[in-house]
Structures are given as C-alpha cells and as structure tokens.
C-alpha cells in the first residue's frame, strides 16, 4: 500500500513535469505548425539557468526560503530566448515547407546542447537547498517532501490557466483563429506577428518552467533536453498533437506507464513506453484526443 | 477615398498586376470584373496588404498604406470578405463575428448615429445569422458562410468593404437576397469594392465597374456602357 | 508534337548519361590523387549519399518525413557485426546480403505500422519504432555490448583476402573505396530509373494530392509501403557498407539524433532534386569531419552551419547551383 | 438500359439530413444534370455514388450489380470516375503527366519500377490525344499548378476522362470560371463525353448551361428529388423554376 501511494505520487510528480513540457510543445505546434525540435533543449536551459542562478544567489548569502521565489528565473529566461528565436529565425520561413522549420529548430537544438556545455560546463548542477524549507509530510511509513506537492500543484494550476486562456479569453479566440488561418486573421485586424511571438513565448516558458521546478529534485545534466524532447513527442503522440487536454492526458498516461515500467520491467521500460505510443498511433493515428486536421 | 496608382504585384515569380490605377469615391459601389486570372483577387489582396506590392502606391483617405501590414490596414477600416469565406472553423459563428469587433477602431464606432449600435447594424444586413450564431462554422451551407463572412467584415466597422465573389456558387434564389443585402450596406454609407467574374451579377449592384484583363485596366465606367466597348464585350462574352 | 518532346527528352537524357559517366570516372580517379584519409572520407561520403538517396525516396518523392531512418542504418550495421562475430563470416558479399536482408525485414515491419500514416503522425511513428530498437540495443547488453557497442574487423572483398601487415590500412581503404563506388553507381542508376518510372510518378502523385490519387484508382497504402521498404533497405545498405569502414558500432547510430543527421544531409543537398541527397551526403561528411576535428563543440558548429544553410540556400546546394546556372544561361541567351 | 440506379439512398451528418431517400436511375449514354439550391445535397449525392462517403441507408446498383459496399478504387475499376468542384490535381506534375498517370493506373502499370515513364509511347500518345481533345495540347509540359483556373478545371475533367469510365460524375465543371470560358469548357467536355458514349451526371448552377447540354434534369432540394425530366418539361414547370431561381426567377 505504501509503495503504491508513493508510486502514484511519483507518477503525478513526473506527469506534472511532462505536462509542462508537452503543453508548450503542443501549443507551438497548434498555433504555428512548428514541431519545435529545440523544445527539449528549452527545458534543459530552464533547468540550467535556474540551477546556476540559485547557486549564485546562495553564494551571495540569500536565504534558502527566499531562493524559492527565484525558481521561475529559468522559465523567464527561456521565454525571452523563445521570443527572440521566433521572430529572428523562424518567421522568415513560414512560407516555406515545414521541413525547413524542423531543420532550423534542429539547428537550434544542436547549438543549445553544446552552448549549455560552453556556458555552464559539463558538471551537473543541483539546487536541492530549496526543498528543505518546505518540510515533508508523513504518509504511513514514509516521509514525502512537500516540494513535490508544489510541483504537482504547478502542473494543475498551469493546466487550468492554459484552459482559461484558450477558451475563456479573447486572446484564446484570437490564438485559435490565427492558428487556423493566419492570412485571414491578419485581414481581421489581428497582429499575427505579435500573436506568434506570444504563443512561442508562452510555449517556451512552459518548457522552461518544467526545467526550473524539476532542478531542485534532479540534477541538471548535459543531454537532459534530448530525452525530454523524445518523451514529449510520445506524450503528444499519445494525447493528440495540438490538443491541450490531450497533452494533460498523455502526460498522465506516460507518467503512469513509466512509473509502472520502472517498477516491473526496469530493463525495457522505455521500450514499453514507445510501444504504447506505437499502439495508440495505430489505433488512433491522431492520438487519443487529436482530431484529423 | 481609395486610390491605386500604377500598382504592380507579383505572385511568386509571376507578375500578375501590370500597373493598375483606380480611384474609388466615398459611398460608391465599384465592381472589378474580369476573367479568371485577370488579377481581381490579386488587386484586392494588394489593397489589404496580404500580397506585397512591388511598385506603385495605394492610398486610403489620403494616407499611404502601400506597404503596411494587413492588420494595420484592417484596423484603419478596410473590411474583407474572401471568395472562400475564410471562416475560422474551430470557432463558433459568434466568435468569428466578434473577432472583427475587437479590432475595430473605437473612434469609428463612436461616430455612428445615436441608437445605432454596431451589433444592430451588422444584424440588420443578414438577420438570419441570429438563428445559427451558436453553431460551429463548419456546419453552415455555402450561402450561410458567405453571410457570416460579410457580417464579420462589417464588425470591423469598416468605411470600405472588399467583397470577393459575393455571388459565386450561390443558387439564383439566394442571389437576389444578397443583392438586397449589398444595397443595405451601401445605404449605411459604406463604400463597396467587389470582385466579380460574372458581369451580369456585378451590374446588378455596381455604380461603376473596372474591367481587368491580364493585370491591366481595360475599361472604367458605368456598367451599362461597358458592353459598348468591343474589347470588353470580347472578353466578357467571348 | 509528342514525338518532339520525346526527342528533347532523349537529348537531355543522353546528356545526363554522359555527365554522370564523367563524374563516375572522376570519382574513380580520385584515390590516385588523394591521400588515404581523403579517400576514406570520400568513401564515407558515398555511403551517406546512398543513405540520403534512400531517405529522399520517402521525403522528396513520396512526401513522407521519416524520423526513424537511423534504425535502418544502425540495424544494417549491427547485422554485419553479428554475422561477423557470431557466424564468423568474413566475406563482404555475404555480410552485405545479411545486412540487406535484415534491413529489408525491418522495413517491412516498420512499413506495416507506418504506411497508413502521413505527416507528423508518420514522423512520430517512425521515431517511436526506431527508439524501441535503440532502447533494445542499449539494454540487451549481453548481445549488443550495450553502449560500448561491438567492433567489426576488416572483411575480405571479392577475392582479395587478408588485410594485414604493413600498409594494410591503405590497401583496405583503397580497395573498399572502389567496392563502395561500384555499389554507389549501381544504386544511383537503379534509383534514377525508379524515380522516373511509372511507379516513381505514382509516388509523386500521391505526394501531391492523396485524394486525387485515390480517385484515379491508385492503392495509396500499398504504394507507400513499397516506397518505405525500398527506402529503408537502401538506407540499411548504407549502414551495412559503413560498419567495416569504422570498425565499430554503438547504439548512437540507432539513436534519433542520427536520424536527424540523415535529414540534415538530405536537405543540405536539396530534397526537391534527385541529386540533392547525393551531393548532400558527401558535403555533410566533410562538414562533420572538419567540425569534429577542429573543436570539441562540433555540434555547435554543425548547428550554426545548418542555420546558415537554411537561410542562405533554402533549396540546398543543388538548388542553389541549378538556380545559378539558370540565371547564367538566361543571361547569356539574352546577351 | 439502366446503367446506374439508387434505391432509397440516405445520408445525414448529425441531425442534418443531406440526402433523403433518393431513388433515381440513369440510362446508358445519358447526360444528366443535377440542379438545386445550395446545400440541397447534390455534392453529397455524388460523394455517395463515388464512394467518397458511405450511405447510412439504401443501395447503389451499377449495371444491375450492388456496389454499395465497394471502395473508391473498386468503383473506378468497374468504370465510375469523377471530377471535383475545386480542381483537384497533381500540382507539381505536368499536365501531360497528370493524364498519363491516370492512363497507367488504368492499364495496370502502377507497379512498373525500372522503365522510364516518358519512354512509354503508348501511354504518352494516348495522353497527348486526350490533352488535345480538351484543347490543352500546348500546355502539356506546364506543371498543373501554373495553369489558369479554367484550364485546371478542364484538366481535372480530363484526368477523370482518361480513366475511360462508363460513368462520369462532373461536380460543377464550370464553377469559378468566367462566363466566357464556361461555354467553351462545356462544349469541350460535352463533345468528349458524347463521342465516347460516356454516361455523365453533371452538377451545375448555371441554368443556361444545364438547359443547353443535358438530356435530362434532376432537381434536388433539401436532399430530395423534386423533379426529374427532359429540359423542356423542367423549363415549363413554374413551381420547379421558382425553387431553383427564386421568386424573381424571371427577372434573373
């Protein structure tokens, strides 16, 4: 029983991170039709920037409980990065075939992956000092760090905010209109360029946030972005690309499968995960909640 | 109100407009008529900034709008209803309509006569929309889609409305309905510029026509005199 | 009228034939001028050209972007390694056969899963399947050597047997280069025929307009499947040829970034052209070799190069040159 | 002789019934026009007959055989082809290749791998003949995407025609075409179809064209057939004309 609860909590924790990454990926794909290959690297940048800046602030004597408020630094940095990349690098190529955007973002991926090493070095970074101030909760026989609940909560709150943004705000209507027909949207007075920058910024922010809140519990290591990207692919493939609810459900499913996989078939848990993606795609090519465009 | 001066526009490598000049006065209904590929749609897309104009100048109420982005042109009060309607199918009809209102210049809305709200005005053109405004725009017939497209452009509170192929694909029974609607829009003091491949439909509503052929203006004047020009007659009737 | 078009095409085709023959002769003469290392690089280039040719049958002609072609390349290479280690095969022809058969079966399996999908869904399916293979190669340590990989000795080529003693490296590279060159020429010819055959036209038709292809009575799924199997097998052949030259295989060549590199080289050359991936394969080999040699941050260099290529020559090297040639000829015609 | 027959064909999308209990038949060699207001269900009917949609209810018989469950490609094999309302072409391929593709698909050459397509003189000549039949012979090497709208519509019909169907559906072959080109396109199509004795069903809005080119007119409104007969009868039927043309029909 204890193990079961622990595993469920771990799955929820993991699902929250996956959701943050995948929702950003699916948002960018939904609005601009770009499968952002650098999205996982955005997640890694979020983790590294947060880890580095918290480390720096701590060395300047900032109290651990204060450091918590600086966690979003990584996410903000990534949002800025995204809002620079979209207009400078991607915008000139929207008229061209999708392959070019894929290739451009693949180039960004290569640059970021090595750039992280150049800037932060290849030593792993960890900022676990922010976990302690939150304390922990006694659940049956084990203590569970309260910080993990913060991560789970962040995922839930983000899901709610994104839903409200998409379906309960004017910006959401504008976003949905632009994603469908950007030419017509601009003829209706919508500043498509602004919408794109914002959408790309929000999508990048979400990936960065995922990296920022995971770095107190896991070290930021070189290559973490590559794995994140592939898992995000699986999440959106399962959930349905372009669908926010799909990203949420996909994240939960993938997290549960992986947690169970690590428990029961640790050797090939990743293979099981990919096979599930294969199965879902065979059954419903557009994912569980995707609709054929 | 709107003046095109020697406009040249390319579509990819192909030069479509070879120096088009037009003048449209306040309150007029003008139709651009021509065969397919003559440059009607290209002219419209050049005006609203969806296509980049290579040379020449377009001015709207004395302001040079030649290389402005489409959204800033729209916000200056030029509405557009495309031939394929261009409805946002992931939005409801109502959301489709509202998008226009959010980007309309409030100054223009304020100028409207007392008691005449934008909403009332739009719905007076096609009151039928009230009946299906909650529906998803995918589930509309061709005629309904055209109604929504025109009304949506009306929500921008435009002083100039561009309608591409207002009557294309409409059954004859619906055409007369649309003709009345266009007259109503004209009575509101909105200038209309239409692109039509069917000359007889165009002559139903237009005060003046421009006949285009191969990206050049061939004729300009009253519709009833157009057929006196042998070149126009040849183009429009074969 | 029709006969005239045919005549023009015949002239163009015989011109193409002469040019190709000249290029083949130059490629054949190069090892006598270049050093061993350069010959080795060129052999790698030809191998990646074959991989790109296979990849582009899907991307350029069928309109499907695979993000899992590393699986075919890697499995071709692993099949050679297994055959050499476990079956003791030393003969390159037999190794080739093993590699091609394995990748053929793999692409049939992948093809069954993938040929019903298009666009991003196809890409993700290929990715997921290839990742399964990658995970297995990593985890089945006792068979594959895990992340350490496996080494492969120099095989015997045709009747040339032992490569040992002094100068063996040079002799092997020299001989193997010609081995690769001959296979390369055969494959280019076959693929050129395929792309210009009725079936090639059918693939392009499906790429252009799936609905209409269905309405002229084409079995779309079947054609995509055949294209997929040919494409996968050809990329697998490249992997098979590649492994004796590196002498070592690790799961890296099954991992998705390697699929990204195959895409990279195809677009570098230009995917709207038959010759694009050929040029791209060779150019990419040199680009990567020099980047790796000059800095530990070679990925960074490749990334920057990639961005520059996309921005400066969006239609790839071949596209750039053909538009330059077109501009030059139209100018000289006018002048 | 009856070539095609539908029995109580029905199709609905949600609560919206687009084809409601339609039974009619077409004789061998006839040219039938389907007319009616927008949203009457004409295109849906053609979609059902060409297997683009599956009916909820009812049967389709072709040469007396039930073909309701046959797929698109199976219906093409037995000789049912169609053209599209919005020209649906292989845009990157030349006009000639668009046609030769149809021909080689028809003659079972799809799976020919290692011979050059443009050396197949049989296919090339036939494709050239069809192009000139449709007046497109000077466009044979131009990619379909660079053709003018009217030419695209003609090529769309020609691609279907090249399948040598015994029954051809034409979905608004003149929509989006200027008044002047309409007659030319219809003359071309009509002579091609009648010379080969192909049975054709045409969806069309322009009543002048309908009256001029068809042997029989089927009027559809709200998913039902409301009139069926030769052009003279339809023209004289005031009720039917008012449905199609509206109350101001005479004025238009």
PDB file of N, CA and C in Angstrom, chain A residues 98-175:
ATOM      1  N   UNK A  98       7.341  22.765 -44.337  1.00  0.00           N
ATOM      2  CA  UNK A  98       7.541  22.534 -42.901  1.00  0.00           C
ATOM      3  C   UNK A  98       8.911  21.956 -42.580  1.00  0.00           C
ATOM      4  N   UNK A  99       9.489  21.246 -43.539  1.00  0.00           N
ATOM      5  CA  UNK A  99      10.787  20.615 -43.299  1.00  0.00           C
ATOM      6  C   UNK A  99      11.820  21.645 -42.846  1.00  0.00           C
ATOM      7  N   UNK A 100      11.701  22.870 -43.373  1.00  0.00           N
ATOM      8  CA  UNK A 100      12.697  23.874 -43.035  1.00  0.00           C
ATOM      9  C   UNK A 100      12.619  24.290 -41.576  1.00  0.00           C
ATOM     10  N   UNK A 101      11.390  24.408 -41.059  1.00  0.00           N
ATOM     11  CA  UNK A 101      11.271  24.764 -39.646  1.00  0.00           C
ATOM     12  C   UNK A 101      11.838  23.663 -38.759  1.00  0.00           C
ATOM     13  N   UNK A 102      11.568  22.427 -39.196  1.00  0.00           N
ATOM     14  CA  UNK A 102      12.106  21.287 -38.457  1.00  0.00           C
ATOM     15  C   UNK A 102      13.626  21.366 -38.426  1.00  0.00           C
ATOM     16  N   UNK A 103      14.179  21.689 -39.578  1.00  0.00           N
ATOM     17  CA  UNK A 103      15.629  21.738 -39.702  1.00  0.00           C
ATOM     18  C   UNK A 103      16.210  22.905 -38.904  1.00  0.00           C
ATOM     19  N   UNK A 104      15.535  24.053 -38.969  1.00  0.00           N
ATOM     20  CA  UNK A 104      16.006  25.218 -38.218  1.00  0.00           C
ATOM     21  C   UNK A 104      16.003  24.933 -36.723  1.00  0.00           C
ATOM     22  N   UNK A 105      14.903  24.351 -36.244  1.00  0.00           N
ATOM     23  CA  UNK A 105      14.850  24.090 -34.812  1.00  0.00           C
ATOM     24  C   UNK A 105      15.831  22.979 -34.440  1.00  0.00           C
ATOM     25  N   UNK A 106      16.109  22.075 -35.387  1.00  0.00           N
ATOM     26  CA  UNK A 106      17.138  21.061 -35.124  1.00  0.00           C
ATOM     27  C   UNK A 106      18.498  21.741 -34.989  1.00  0.00           C
ATOM     28  N   UNK A 107      18.742  22.754 -35.808  1.00  0.00           N
ATOM     29  CA  UNK A 107      19.978  23.527 -35.693  1.00  0.00           C
ATOM     30  C   UNK A 107      20.064  24.226 -34.347  1.00  0.00           C
ATOM     31  N   UNK A 108      18.933  24.810 -33.912  1.00  0.00           N
ATOM     32  CA  UNK A 108      18.900  25.467 -32.603  1.00  0.00           C
ATOM     33  C   UNK A 108      19.208  24.456 -31.508  1.00  0.00           C
ATOM     34  N   UNK A 109      18.637  23.258 -31.664  1.00  0.00           N
ATOM     35  CA  UNK A 109      18.903  22.183 -30.685  1.00  0.00           C
ATOM     36  C   UNK A 109      20.401  21.916 -30.577  1.00  0.00           C
ATOM     37  N   UNK A 110      21.054  21.733 -31.724  1.00  0.00           N
ATOM     38  CA  UNK A 110      22.499  21.436 -31.710  1.00  0.00           C
ATOM     39  C   UNK A 110      23.257  22.577 -31.020  1.00  0.00           C
ATOM     40  N   UNK A 111      22.877  23.808 -31.359  1.00  0.00           N
ATOM     41  CA  UNK A 111      23.570  24.955 -30.779  1.00  0.00           C
ATOM     42  C   UNK A 111      23.355  25.026 -29.276  1.00  0.00           C
ATOM     43  N   UNK A 112      22.109  24.843 -28.839  1.00  0.00           N
ATOM     44  CA  UNK A 112      21.835  24.954 -27.397  1.00  0.00           C
ATOM     45  C   UNK A 112      22.540  23.839 -26.628  1.00  0.00           C
ATOM     46  N   UNK A 113      22.470  22.613 -27.171  1.00  0.00           N
ATOM     47  CA  UNK A 113      23.061  21.494 -26.441  1.00  0.00           C
ATOM     48  C   UNK A 113      24.555  21.731 -26.171  1.00  0.00           C
ATOM     49  N   UNK A 114      25.271  22.199 -27.183  1.00  0.00           N
ATOM     50  CA  UNK A 114      26.681  22.498 -26.964  1.00  0.00           C
ATOM     51  C   UNK A 114      26.860  23.809 -26.216  1.00  0.00           C
ATOM     52  N   UNK A 115      25.965  24.761 -26.471  1.00  0.00           N
ATOM     53  CA  UNK A 115      26.026  26.057 -25.796  1.00  0.00           C
ATOM     54  C   UNK A 115      25.934  25.903 -24.283  1.00  0.00           C
ATOM     55  N   UNK A 116      25.065  24.989 -23.831  1.00  0.00           N
ATOM     56  CA  UNK A 116      24.929  24.740 -22.394  1.00  0.00           C
ATOM     57  C   UNK A 116      26.269  24.315 -21.816  1.00  0.00           C
ATOM     58  N   UNK A 117      26.937  23.399 -22.533  1.00  0.00           N
ATOM     59  CA  UNK A 117      28.252  22.939 -22.063  1.00  0.00           C
ATOM     60  C   UNK A 117      29.266  24.066 -22.041  1.00  0.00           C
ATOM     61  N   UNK A 118      29.211  24.909 -23.086  1.00  0.00           N
ATOM     62  CA  UNK A 118      30.173  26.005 -23.157  1.00  0.00           C
ATOM     63  C   UNK A 118      29.970  26.970 -21.992  1.00  0.00           C
ATOM     64  N   UNK A 119      28.701  27.252 -21.667  1.00  0.00           N
ATOM     65  CA  UNK A 119      28.416  28.276 -20.659  1.00  0.00           C
ATOM     66  C   UNK A 119      28.495  27.706 -19.245  1.00  0.00           C
ATOM     67  N   UNK A 120      27.844  26.561 -19.033  1.00  0.00           N
ATOM     68  CA  UNK A 120      27.724  26.051 -17.666  1.00  0.00           C
ATOM     69  C   UNK A 120      28.723  24.940 -17.363  1.00  0.00           C
ATOM     70  N   UNK A 121      29.525  24.557 -18.355  1.00  0.00           N
ATOM     71  CA  UNK A 121      30.449  23.455 -18.139  1.00  0.00           C
ATOM     72  C   UNK A 121      29.719  22.140 -18.176  1.00  0.00           C
ATOM     73  N   UNK A 122      30.444  21.032 -18.056  1.00  0.00           N
ATOM     74  CA  UNK A 122      29.744  19.751 -18.171  1.00  0.00           C
ATOM     75  C   UNK A 122      29.477  19.101 -16.810  1.00  0.00           C
ATOM     76  N   UNK A 123      29.716  19.849 -15.711  1.00  0.00           N
ATOM     77  CA  UNK A 123      29.390  19.286 -14.391  1.00  0.00           C
ATOM     78  C   UNK A 123      27.901  19.451 -14.117  1.00  0.00           C
ATOM     79  N   UNK A 124      27.269  18.415 -13.518  1.00  0.00           N
ATOM     80  CA  UNK A 124      25.851  18.531 -13.184  1.00  0.00           C
ATOM     81  C   UNK A 124      25.629  19.613 -12.120  1.00  0.00           C
ATOM     82  N   UNK A 125      24.497  20.281 -12.188  1.00  0.00           N
ATOM     83  CA  UNK A 125      24.150  21.309 -11.199  1.00  0.00           C
ATOM     84  C   UNK A 125      22.915  20.862 -10.422  1.00  0.00           C
ATOM     85  N   UNK A 126      22.933  21.134  -9.123  1.00  0.00           N
ATOM     86  CA  UNK A 126      21.788  20.756  -8.297  1.00  0.00           C
ATOM     87  C   UNK A 126      21.506  21.882  -7.306  1.00  0.00           C
ATOM     88  N   UNK A 127      20.261  22.183  -7.055  1.00  0.00           N
ATOM     89  CA  UNK A 127      19.926  23.218  -6.058  1.00  0.00           C
ATOM     90  C   UNK A 127      18.898  22.667  -5.069  1.00  0.00           C
ATOM     91  N   UNK A 128      19.256  21.549  -4.420  1.00  0.00           N
ATOM     92  CA  UNK A 128      18.287  20.906  -3.536  1.00  0.00           C
ATOM     93  C   UNK A 128      18.035  21.669  -2.248  1.00  0.00           C
ATOM     94  N   UNK A 129      18.780  22.782  -2.034  1.00  0.00           N
ATOM     95  CA  UNK A 129      18.578  23.510  -0.779  1.00  0.00           C
ATOM     96  C   UNK A 129      17.193  24.134  -0.662  1.00  0.00           C
ATOM     97  N   UNK A 130      16.488  24.309  -1.802  1.00  0.00           N
ATOM     98  CA  UNK A 130      15.165  24.918  -1.678  1.00  0.00           C
ATOM     99  C   UNK A 130      14.105  23.923  -1.223  1.00  0.00           C
ATOM    100  N   UNK A 131      14.458  22.634  -1.200  1.00  0.00           N
ATOM    101  CA  UNK A 131      13.451  21.640  -0.804  1.00  0.00           C
ATOM    102  C   UNK A 131      13.202  21.676   0.690  1.00  0.00           C
ATOM    103  N   UNK A 132      14.277  21.816   1.438  1.00  0.00           N
ATOM    104  CA  UNK A 132      14.181  21.705   2.900  1.00  0.00           C
ATOM    105  C   UNK A 132      13.177  22.672   3.527  1.00  0.00           C
ATOM    106  N   UNK A 133      13.159  23.955   3.157  1.00  0.00           N
ATOM    107  CA  UNK A 133      12.224  24.880   3.819  1.00  0.00           C
ATOM    108  C   UNK A 133      10.770  24.458   3.715  1.00  0.00           C
ATOM    109  N   UNK A 134      10.430  23.652   2.714  1.00  0.00           N
ATOM    110  CA  UNK A 134       9.038  23.231   2.567  1.00  0.00           C
ATOM    111  C   UNK A 134       8.665  22.141   3.562  1.00  0.00           C
ATOM    112  N   UNK A 135       9.657  21.468   4.107  1.00  0.00           N
ATOM    113  CA  UNK A 135       9.379  20.384   5.035  1.00  0.00           C
ATOM    114  C   UNK A 135       8.883  19.162   4.292  1.00  0.00           C
ATOM    115  N   UNK A 136       8.342  18.198   5.060  1.00  0.00           N
ATOM    116  CA  UNK A 136       7.840  16.996   4.404  1.00  0.00           C
ATOM    117  C   UNK A 136       6.622  16.492   5.147  1.00  0.00           C
ATOM    118  N   UNK A 137       5.923  15.548   4.510  1.00  0.00           N
ATOM    119  CA  UNK A 137       4.657  15.057   5.043  1.00  0.00           C
ATOM    120  C   UNK A 137       4.807  13.576   5.347  1.00  0.00           C
ATOM    121  N   UNK A 138       4.304  13.175   6.509  1.00  0.00           N
ATOM    122  CA  UNK A 138       4.363  11.747   6.859  1.00  0.00           C
ATOM    123  C   UNK A 138       3.179  11.030   6.242  1.00  0.00           C
ATOM    124  N   UNK A 139       3.462  10.094   5.324  1.00  0.00           N
ATOM    125  CA  UNK A 139       2.384   9.284   4.745  1.00  0.00           C
ATOM    126  C   UNK A 139       2.688   7.850   5.113  1.00  0.00           C
ATOM    127  N   UNK A 140       1.861   7.280   5.980  1.00  0.00           N
ATOM    128  CA  UNK A 140       2.131   5.950   6.505  1.00  0.00           C
ATOM    129  C   UNK A 140       3.579   5.861   6.960  1.00  0.00           C
ATOM    130  N   UNK A 141       4.349   5.001   6.283  1.00  0.00           N
ATOM    131  CA  UNK A 141       5.685   4.751   6.820  1.00  0.00           C
ATOM    132  C   UNK A 141       6.770   5.622   6.212  1.00  0.00           C
ATOM    133  N   UNK A 142       6.384   6.465   5.251  1.00  0.00           N
ATOM    134  CA  UNK A 142       7.466   7.243   4.640  1.00  0.00           C
ATOM    135  C   UNK A 142       7.159   8.742   4.695  1.00  0.00           C
ATOM    136  N   UNK A 143       8.218   9.507   4.580  1.00  0.00           N
ATOM    137  CA  UNK A 143       8.063  10.967   4.544  1.00  0.00           C
ATOM    138  C   UNK A 143       8.170  11.420   3.095  1.00  0.00           C
ATOM    139  N   UNK A 144       7.244  12.262   2.691  1.00  0.00           N
ATOM    140  CA  UNK A 144       7.234  12.722   1.302  1.00  0.00           C
ATOM    141  C   UNK A 144       7.503  14.215   1.293  1.00  0.00           C
ATOM    142  N   UNK A 145       8.497  14.677   0.542  1.00  0.00           N
ATOM    143  CA  UNK A 145       8.826  16.106   0.586  1.00  0.00           C
ATOM    144  C   UNK A 145       7.672  16.958   0.048  1.00  0.00           C
ATOM    145  N   UNK A 146       7.354  18.003   0.789  1.00  0.00           N
ATOM    146  CA  UNK A 146       6.248  18.866   0.374  1.00  0.00           C
ATOM    147  C   UNK A 146       6.531  19.562  -0.949  1.00  0.00           C
ATOM    148  N   UNK A 147       7.823  19.725  -1.257  1.00  0.00           N
ATOM    149  CA  UNK A 147       8.149  20.403  -2.502  1.00  0.00           C
ATOM    150  C   UNK A 147       7.533  19.680  -3.697  1.00  0.00           C
ATOM    151  N   UNK A 148       7.474  18.325  -3.605  1.00  0.00           N
ATOM    152  CA  UNK A 148       6.897  17.572  -4.717  1.00  0.00           C
ATOM    153  C   UNK A 148       5.436  17.937  -4.951  1.00  0.00           C
ATOM    154  N   UNK A 149       4.737  18.263  -3.832  1.00  0.00           N
ATOM    155  CA  UNK A 149       3.348  18.695  -3.994  1.00  0.00           C
ATOM    156  C   UNK A 149       3.294  20.043  -4.728  1.00  0.00           C
ATOM    157  N   UNK A 150       4.310  20.863  -4.472  1.00  0.00           N
ATOM    158  CA  UNK A 150       4.368  22.146  -5.179  1.00  0.00           C
ATOM    159  C   UNK A 150       4.466  21.900  -6.684  1.00  0.00           C
ATOM    160  N   UNK A 151       5.304  20.921  -7.045  1.00  0.00           N
ATOM    161  CA  UNK A 151       5.469  20.606  -8.472  1.00  0.00           C
ATOM    162  C   UNK A 151       4.151  20.105  -9.060  1.00  0.00           C
ATOM    163  N   UNK A 152       3.503  19.190  -8.344  1.00  0.00           N
ATOM    164  CA  UNK A 152       2.218  18.655  -8.834  1.00  0.00           C
ATOM    165  C   UNK A 152       1.211  19.796  -8.970  1.00  0.00           C
ATOM    166  N   UNK A 153       1.184  20.656  -7.947  1.00  0.00           N
ATOM    167  CA  UNK A 153       0.255  21.790  -7.963  1.00  0.00           C
ATOM    168  C   UNK A 153       0.531  22.722  -9.136  1.00  0.00           C
ATOM    169  N   UNK A 154       1.810  22.954  -9.399  1.00  0.00           N
ATOM    170  CA  UNK A 154       2.157  23.830 -10.528  1.00  0.00           C
ATOM    171  C   UNK A 154       1.578  23.290 -11.830  1.00  0.00           C
ATOM    172  N   UNK A 155       1.688  21.976 -12.010  1.00  0.00           N
ATOM    173  CA  UNK A 155       1.128  21.361 -13.218  1.00  0.00           C
ATOM    174  C   UNK A 155      -0.366  21.590 -13.308  1.00  0.00           C
ATOM    175  N   UNK A 156      -1.061  21.357 -12.193  1.00  0.00           N
ATOM    176  CA  UNK A 156      -2.524  21.507 -12.197  1.00  0.00           C
ATOM    177  C   UNK A 156      -2.935  22.946 -12.471  1.00  0.00           C
ATOM    178  N   UNK A 157      -2.290  23.876 -11.775  1.00  0.00           N
ATOM    179  CA  UNK A 157      -2.636  25.286 -11.943  1.00  0.00           C
ATOM    180  C   UNK A 157      -2.361  25.725 -13.386  1.00  0.00           C
ATOM    181  N   UNK A 158      -1.224  25.273 -13.922  1.00  0.00           N
ATOM    182  CA  UNK A 158      -0.903  25.624 -15.305  1.00  0.00           C
ATOM    183  C   UNK A 158      -1.966  25.100 -16.257  1.00  0.00           C
ATOM    184  N   UNK A 159      -2.396  23.864 -16.035  1.00  0.00           N
ATOM    185  CA  UNK A 159      -3.416  23.279 -16.909  1.00  0.00           C
ATOM    186  C   UNK A 159      -4.674  24.134 -16.878  1.00  0.00           C
ATOM    187  N   UNK A 160      -5.065  24.558 -15.666  1.00  0.00           N
ATOM    188  CA  UNK A 160      -6.277  25.373 -15.548  1.00  0.00           C
ATOM    189  C   UNK A 160      -6.097  26.725 -16.233  1.00  0.00           C
ATOM    190  N   UNK A 161      -4.957  27.354 -15.985  1.00  0.00           N
ATOM    191  CA  UNK A 161      -4.713  28.675 -16.576  1.00  0.00           C
ATOM    192  C   UNK A 161      -4.689  28.603 -18.108  1.00  0.00           C
ATOM    193  N   UNK A 162      -4.061  27.545 -18.622  1.00  0.00           N
ATOM    194  CA  UNK A 162      -3.991  27.405 -20.087  1.00  0.00           C
ATOM    195  C   UNK A 162      -5.375  27.217 -20.676  1.00  0.00           C
ATOM    196  N   UNK A 163      -6.185  26.405 -19.990  1.00  0.00           N
ATOM    197  CA  UNK A 163      -7.546  26.188 -20.481  1.00  0.00           C
ATOM    198  C   UNK A 163      -8.304  27.511 -20.491  1.00  0.00           C
ATOM    199  N   UNK A 164      -8.182  28.258 -19.391  1.00  0.00           N
ATOM    200  CA  UNK A 164      -8.875  29.540 -19.313  1.00  0.00           C
ATOM    201  C   UNK A 164      -8.375  30.483 -20.399  1.00  0.00           C
ATOM    202  N   UNK A 165      -7.080  30.449 -20.632  1.00  0.00           N
ATOM    203  CA  UNK A 165      -6.515  31.332 -21.655  1.00  0.00           C
ATOM    204  C   UNK A 165      -7.065  30.984 -23.042  1.00  0.00           C
ATOM    205  N   UNK A 166      -7.138  29.677 -23.328  1.00  0.00           N
ATOM    206  CA  UNK A 166      -7.550  29.251 -24.676  1.00  0.00           C
ATOM    207  C   UNK A 166      -9.054  29.427 -24.906  1.00  0.00           C
ATOM    208  N   UNK A 167      -9.855  29.133 -23.889  1.00  0.00           N
ATOM    209  CA  UNK A 167     -11.296  29.050 -24.138  1.00  0.00           C
ATOM    210  C   UNK A 167     -12.124  30.086 -23.392  1.00  0.00           C
ATOM    211  N   UNK A 168     -11.506  30.869 -22.535  1.00  0.00           N
ATOM    212  CA  UNK A 168     -12.284  31.846 -21.794  1.00  0.00           C
ATOM    213  C   UNK A 168     -11.718  33.259 -21.955  1.00  0.00           C
ATOM    214  N   UNK A 169     -10.820  33.441 -22.882  1.00  0.00           N
ATOM    215  CA  UNK A 169     -10.282  34.791 -23.026  1.00  0.00           C
ATOM    216  C   UNK A 169     -10.304  35.200 -24.492  1.00  0.00           C
ATOM    217  N   UNK A 170     -10.271  36.492 -24.702  1.00  0.00           N
ATOM    218  CA  UNK A 170     -10.227  36.996 -26.068  1.00  0.00           C
ATOM    219  C   UNK A 170      -8.967  36.528 -26.763  1.00  0.00           C
ATOM    220  N   UNK A 171      -7.872  36.540 -26.009  1.00  0.00           N
ATOM    221  CA  UNK A 171      -6.607  36.120 -26.610  1.00  0.00           C
ATOM    222  C   UNK A 171      -6.726  34.682 -27.124  1.00  0.00           C
ATOM    223  N   UNK A 172      -7.470  33.857 -26.387  1.00  0.00           N
ATOM    224  CA  UNK A 172      -7.658  32.472 -26.815  1.00  0.00           C
ATOM    225  C   UNK A 172      -8.366  32.385 -28.155  1.00  0.00           C
ATOM    226  N   UNK A 173      -9.425  33.192 -28.320  1.00  0.00           N
ATOM    227  CA  UNK A 173     -10.157  33.193 -29.589  1.00  0.00           C
ATOM    228  C   UNK A 173      -9.215  33.640 -30.712  1.00  0.00           C
ATOM    229  N   UNK A 174      -8.473  34.706 -30.423  1.00  0.00           N
ATOM    230  CA  UNK A 174      -7.533  35.228 -31.416  1.00  0.00           C
ATOM    231  C   UNK A 174      -6.484  34.161 -31.756  1.00  0.00           C
ATOM    232  N   UNK A 175      -6.018  33.481 -30.720  1.00  0.00           N
ATOM    233  CA  UNK A 175      -4.998  32.442 -30.896  1.00  0.00           C
ATOM    234  C   UNK A 175      -5.531  31.311 -31.762  1.00  0.00           C
TER     235      UNK A 175
END
